[in-house]
Amino acid sequence: MKNINLIIFILINMLNSCYSQNITKNNIRKILDNTIKFAQKEYGPSVNWKNSYLEITYTNINDNTSFKGINYGLGITFIQYDFSIPEKTHLLYKYKNYFVILNDSAKQITPIFKVSKEYPHKTPIHLTASYDPYNFSYFFDKKGNIIKIIPEGKSSTIKKILSNNKIKISNDFEDILNK
């Protein structure tokens, strides 16, 4: 009986920690879909799934000095095959024809990806020094609203696209960081 109560307690705490972040799998899918569409329109074939793979990170942020009001972040990076150096075999996931490498912190959002398989060949994961990949970062408050988007020069356009697709944007979008 004690073991059952302990298991129930652990499950409830795990669910509470997931729900406290208030970002749903559906919202992550919408953010990914819209980021992919935006990047393809903005950067052309260099971010096409035939030329690039995705690296996704997802992390809790506990730094209230530099990231005031931000609780967690989602990073989506398009990395071109031509500019990466084969390093080691990884478990690859697949999303919209893209191969996806998940950072360890992003393992908690794996249910939205199809597990591809572990490929016997080496996958490119280290970048050459001269390459700057296309990176999009989304920062969320504890309610799951987006507070900040990087790249900053494109954040207003991305914000508009996400708002039109019913992604929650904070009323204090980016202002919260200037306080």
Tab-separated table of C-alpha atoms in Angstrom:
chain	number	residue	atom	x	y	z
A	1	MET	CA	0.000	0.000	0.000
A	2	LYS	CA	2.847	2.388	0.847
A	3	ASN	CA	4.438	1.684	-2.534
A	4	ILE	CA	1.195	2.466	-4.367
A	5	ASN	CA	0.819	5.745	-2.476
A	6	LEU	CA	4.440	6.615	-3.226
A	7	ILE	CA	3.968	5.879	-6.938
A	8	ILE	CA	0.791	7.990	-7.043
A	9	PHE	CA	2.586	10.820	-5.224
A	10	ILE	CA	5.501	10.714	-7.692
A	11	LEU	CA	3.156	10.664	-10.702
A	12	ILE	CA	1.159	13.622	-9.387
A	13	ASN	CA	4.360	15.619	-8.828
A	14	MET	CA	5.619	14.780	-12.309
A	15	LEU	CA	2.322	15.886	-13.855
A	16	ASN	CA	2.294	19.062	-11.785
A	17	SER	CA	5.796	19.972	-12.919
A	18	CYS	CA	4.787	19.441	-16.560
A	19	TYR	CA	1.565	21.400	-16.222
A	20	SER	CA	3.259	24.198	-14.287
A	21	GLN	CA	5.113	25.035	-17.477
A	22	ASN	CA	1.768	25.420	-19.257
A	23	ILE	CA	3.108	24.772	-22.711
A	24	THR	CA	1.270	22.023	-24.493
A	25	LYS	CA	2.476	19.575	-27.112
A	26	ASN	CA	0.023	21.228	-29.487
A	27	ASN	CA	1.620	24.648	-28.896
A	28	ILE	CA	5.100	23.210	-29.409
A	29	ARG	CA	3.900	21.695	-32.691
A	30	LYS	CA	2.419	25.043	-33.757
A	31	ILE	CA	5.625	26.872	-32.856
A	32	LEU	CA	7.725	24.309	-34.756
A	33	ASP	CA	5.427	24.372	-37.798
A	34	ASN	CA	5.382	28.162	-37.961
A	35	THR	CA	9.127	28.432	-37.373
A	36	ILE	CA	9.779	25.971	-40.203
A	37	LYS	CA	7.445	27.876	-42.572
A	38	PHE	CA	8.981	31.221	-41.615
A	39	ALA	CA	12.563	29.947	-41.971
A	40	GLN	CA	11.851	28.370	-45.361
A	41	LYS	CA	10.322	31.611	-46.618
A	42	GLU	CA	13.066	33.775	-45.094
A	43	TYR	CA	16.169	31.670	-45.795
A	44	GLY	CA	15.109	29.527	-48.753
A	45	PRO	CA	16.540	26.125	-49.635
A	46	SER	CA	19.348	26.317	-47.066
A	47	VAL	CA	16.824	25.351	-44.353
A	48	ASN	CA	15.004	22.790	-46.485
A	49	TRP	CA	14.804	19.326	-44.899
A	50	LYS	CA	17.005	17.954	-47.682
A	51	ASN	CA	19.817	20.340	-46.716
A	52	SER	CA	19.361	20.744	-42.959
A	53	TYR	CA	18.447	18.960	-39.786
A	54	LEU	CA	16.987	20.410	-36.590
A	55	GLU	CA	18.505	20.539	-33.154
A	56	ILE	CA	15.949	21.254	-30.463
A	57	THR	CA	16.614	22.339	-26.896
A	58	TYR	CA	14.113	22.888	-24.119
A	59	THR	CA	15.219	24.114	-20.725
A	60	ASN	CA	14.037	25.582	-17.446
A	61	ILE	CA	15.563	28.975	-16.706
A	62	ASN	CA	16.197	29.872	-13.079
A	63	ASP	CA	18.209	33.057	-13.669
A	64	ASN	CA	16.145	36.039	-12.492
A	65	THR	CA	18.961	38.518	-13.092
A	66	SER	CA	19.358	38.197	-16.853
A	67	PHE	CA	16.025	36.539	-17.619
A	68	LYS	CA	13.540	38.247	-15.320
A	69	GLY	CA	10.063	36.752	-15.664
A	70	ILE	CA	11.260	33.943	-17.933
A	71	ASN	CA	10.708	30.396	-16.712
A	72	TYR	CA	11.740	28.236	-19.655
A	73	GLY	CA	12.884	28.362	-23.240
A	74	LEU	CA	12.589	26.439	-26.485
A	75	GLY	CA	15.397	26.596	-29.040
A	76	ILE	CA	15.069	25.491	-32.662
A	77	THR	CA	18.244	25.459	-34.757
A	78	PHE	CA	18.462	24.643	-38.466
A	79	ILE	CA	21.888	23.173	-39.170
A	80	GLN	CA	23.008	22.584	-42.738
A	81	TYR	CA	24.607	19.231	-43.428
A	82	ASP	CA	27.371	20.874	-45.494
A	83	PHE	CA	28.660	22.880	-42.530
A	84	SER	CA	28.742	20.181	-39.891
A	85	ILE	CA	31.365	17.621	-39.044
A	86	PRO	CA	30.387	13.992	-38.359
A	87	GLU	CA	30.950	13.248	-34.691
A	88	LYS	CA	28.982	10.306	-33.336
A	89	THR	CA	25.810	8.321	-33.819
A	90	HIS	CA	22.700	9.786	-32.245
A	91	LEU	CA	19.150	8.675	-31.781
A	92	LEU	CA	17.371	10.663	-34.447
A	93	TYR	CA	13.756	11.697	-34.437
A	94	LYS	CA	11.750	12.845	-37.388
A	95	TYR	CA	9.409	15.826	-37.710
A	96	LYS	CA	7.948	17.037	-41.024
A	97	ASN	CA	10.678	15.185	-42.981
A	98	TYR	CA	13.429	16.832	-40.903
A	99	PHE	CA	15.775	14.707	-38.864
A	100	VAL	CA	15.766	16.022	-35.313
A	101	ILE	CA	18.471	15.779	-32.690
A	102	LEU	CA	17.133	16.531	-29.227
A	103	ASN	CA	19.325	18.131	-26.625
A	104	ASP	CA	19.183	16.163	-23.349
A	105	SER	CA	16.940	18.815	-21.836
A	106	ALA	CA	14.447	18.376	-24.682
A	107	LYS	CA	13.848	14.674	-23.996
A	108	GLN	CA	10.674	15.613	-22.092
A	109	ILE	CA	8.991	16.778	-25.317
A	110	THR	CA	9.814	13.627	-27.330
A	111	PRO	CA	6.187	12.470	-27.668
A	112	ILE	CA	5.636	15.031	-30.432
A	113	PHE	CA	8.343	13.438	-32.585
A	114	LYS	CA	8.344	10.121	-34.363
A	115	VAL	CA	11.295	8.085	-33.228
A	116	SER	CA	13.191	7.357	-36.354
A	117	LYS	CA	15.983	4.960	-35.512
A	118	GLU	CA	19.556	5.053	-34.431
A	119	TYR	CA	21.479	5.338	-37.632
A	120	PRO	CA	24.654	3.298	-38.001
A	121	HIS	CA	26.427	6.093	-39.868
A	122	LYS	CA	27.795	9.133	-38.155
A	123	THR	CA	25.430	12.067	-37.856
A	124	PRO	CA	26.717	15.617	-38.214
A	125	ILE	CA	26.506	17.354	-34.854
A	126	HIS	CA	29.592	19.563	-34.489
A	127	LEU	CA	29.755	22.706	-36.584
A	128	THR	CA	32.672	24.031	-38.542
A	129	ALA	CA	34.068	27.261	-37.139
A	130	SER	CA	32.914	29.438	-40.037
A	131	TYR	CA	29.234	28.484	-39.886
A	132	ASP	CA	26.487	30.390	-38.124
A	133	PRO	CA	23.303	28.268	-38.066
A	134	TYR	CA	19.775	29.662	-38.240
A	135	ASN	CA	18.544	29.724	-34.662
A	136	PHE	CA	15.160	30.624	-33.204
A	137	SER	CA	14.675	30.888	-29.446
A	138	TYR	CA	11.372	31.298	-27.637
A	139	PHE	CA	11.205	32.316	-23.974
A	140	PHE	CA	8.091	31.659	-21.872
A	141	ASP	CA	6.685	32.930	-18.592
A	142	LYS	CA	5.195	30.571	-16.016
A	143	LYS	CA	1.761	30.829	-17.673
A	144	GLY	CA	3.149	29.516	-20.954
A	145	ASN	CA	3.008	32.873	-22.748
A	146	ILE	CA	5.881	33.827	-25.029
A	147	ILE	CA	7.813	36.767	-23.579
A	148	LYS	CA	10.758	37.035	-25.943
A	149	ILE	CA	11.791	35.741	-29.365
A	150	ILE	CA	15.279	35.608	-30.853
A	151	PRO	CA	16.377	36.637	-33.505
A	152	GLU	CA	15.295	40.028	-32.255
A	153	GLY	CA	15.320	41.619	-35.705
A	154	LYS	CA	12.607	39.205	-36.801
A	155	SER	CA	10.714	38.910	-33.515
A	156	SER	CA	7.833	41.245	-34.427
A	157	THR	CA	7.154	39.301	-37.651
A	158	ILE	CA	7.355	35.948	-35.856
A	159	LYS	CA	5.172	37.305	-33.026
A	160	LYS	CA	2.501	38.305	-35.553
A	161	ILE	CA	2.624	34.871	-37.241
A	162	LEU	CA	2.345	33.053	-33.902
A	163	SER	CA	-0.475	35.324	-32.686
A	164	ASN	CA	-2.418	34.621	-35.879
A	165	ASN	CA	-2.004	30.903	-35.136
A	166	LYS	CA	-3.357	31.286	-31.596
A	167	ILE	CA	-0.050	30.904	-29.739
A	168	LYS	CA	-0.178	32.779	-26.438
A	169	ILE	CA	1.990	35.910	-26.444
A	170	SER	CA	2.511	37.799	-23.182
A	171	ASN	CA	1.011	41.273	-22.877
A	172	ASP	CA	4.444	42.279	-21.569
A	173	PHE	CA	6.170	40.848	-24.652
A	174	GLU	CA	9.829	41.894	-24.372
A	175	ASP	CA	8.870	44.829	-22.087
A	176	ILE	CA	9.280	42.557	-19.077
A	177	LEU	CA	13.009	42.335	-19.836
A	178	ASN	CA	13.432	46.114	-19.879
A	179	LYS	CA	12.019	46.684	-16.379
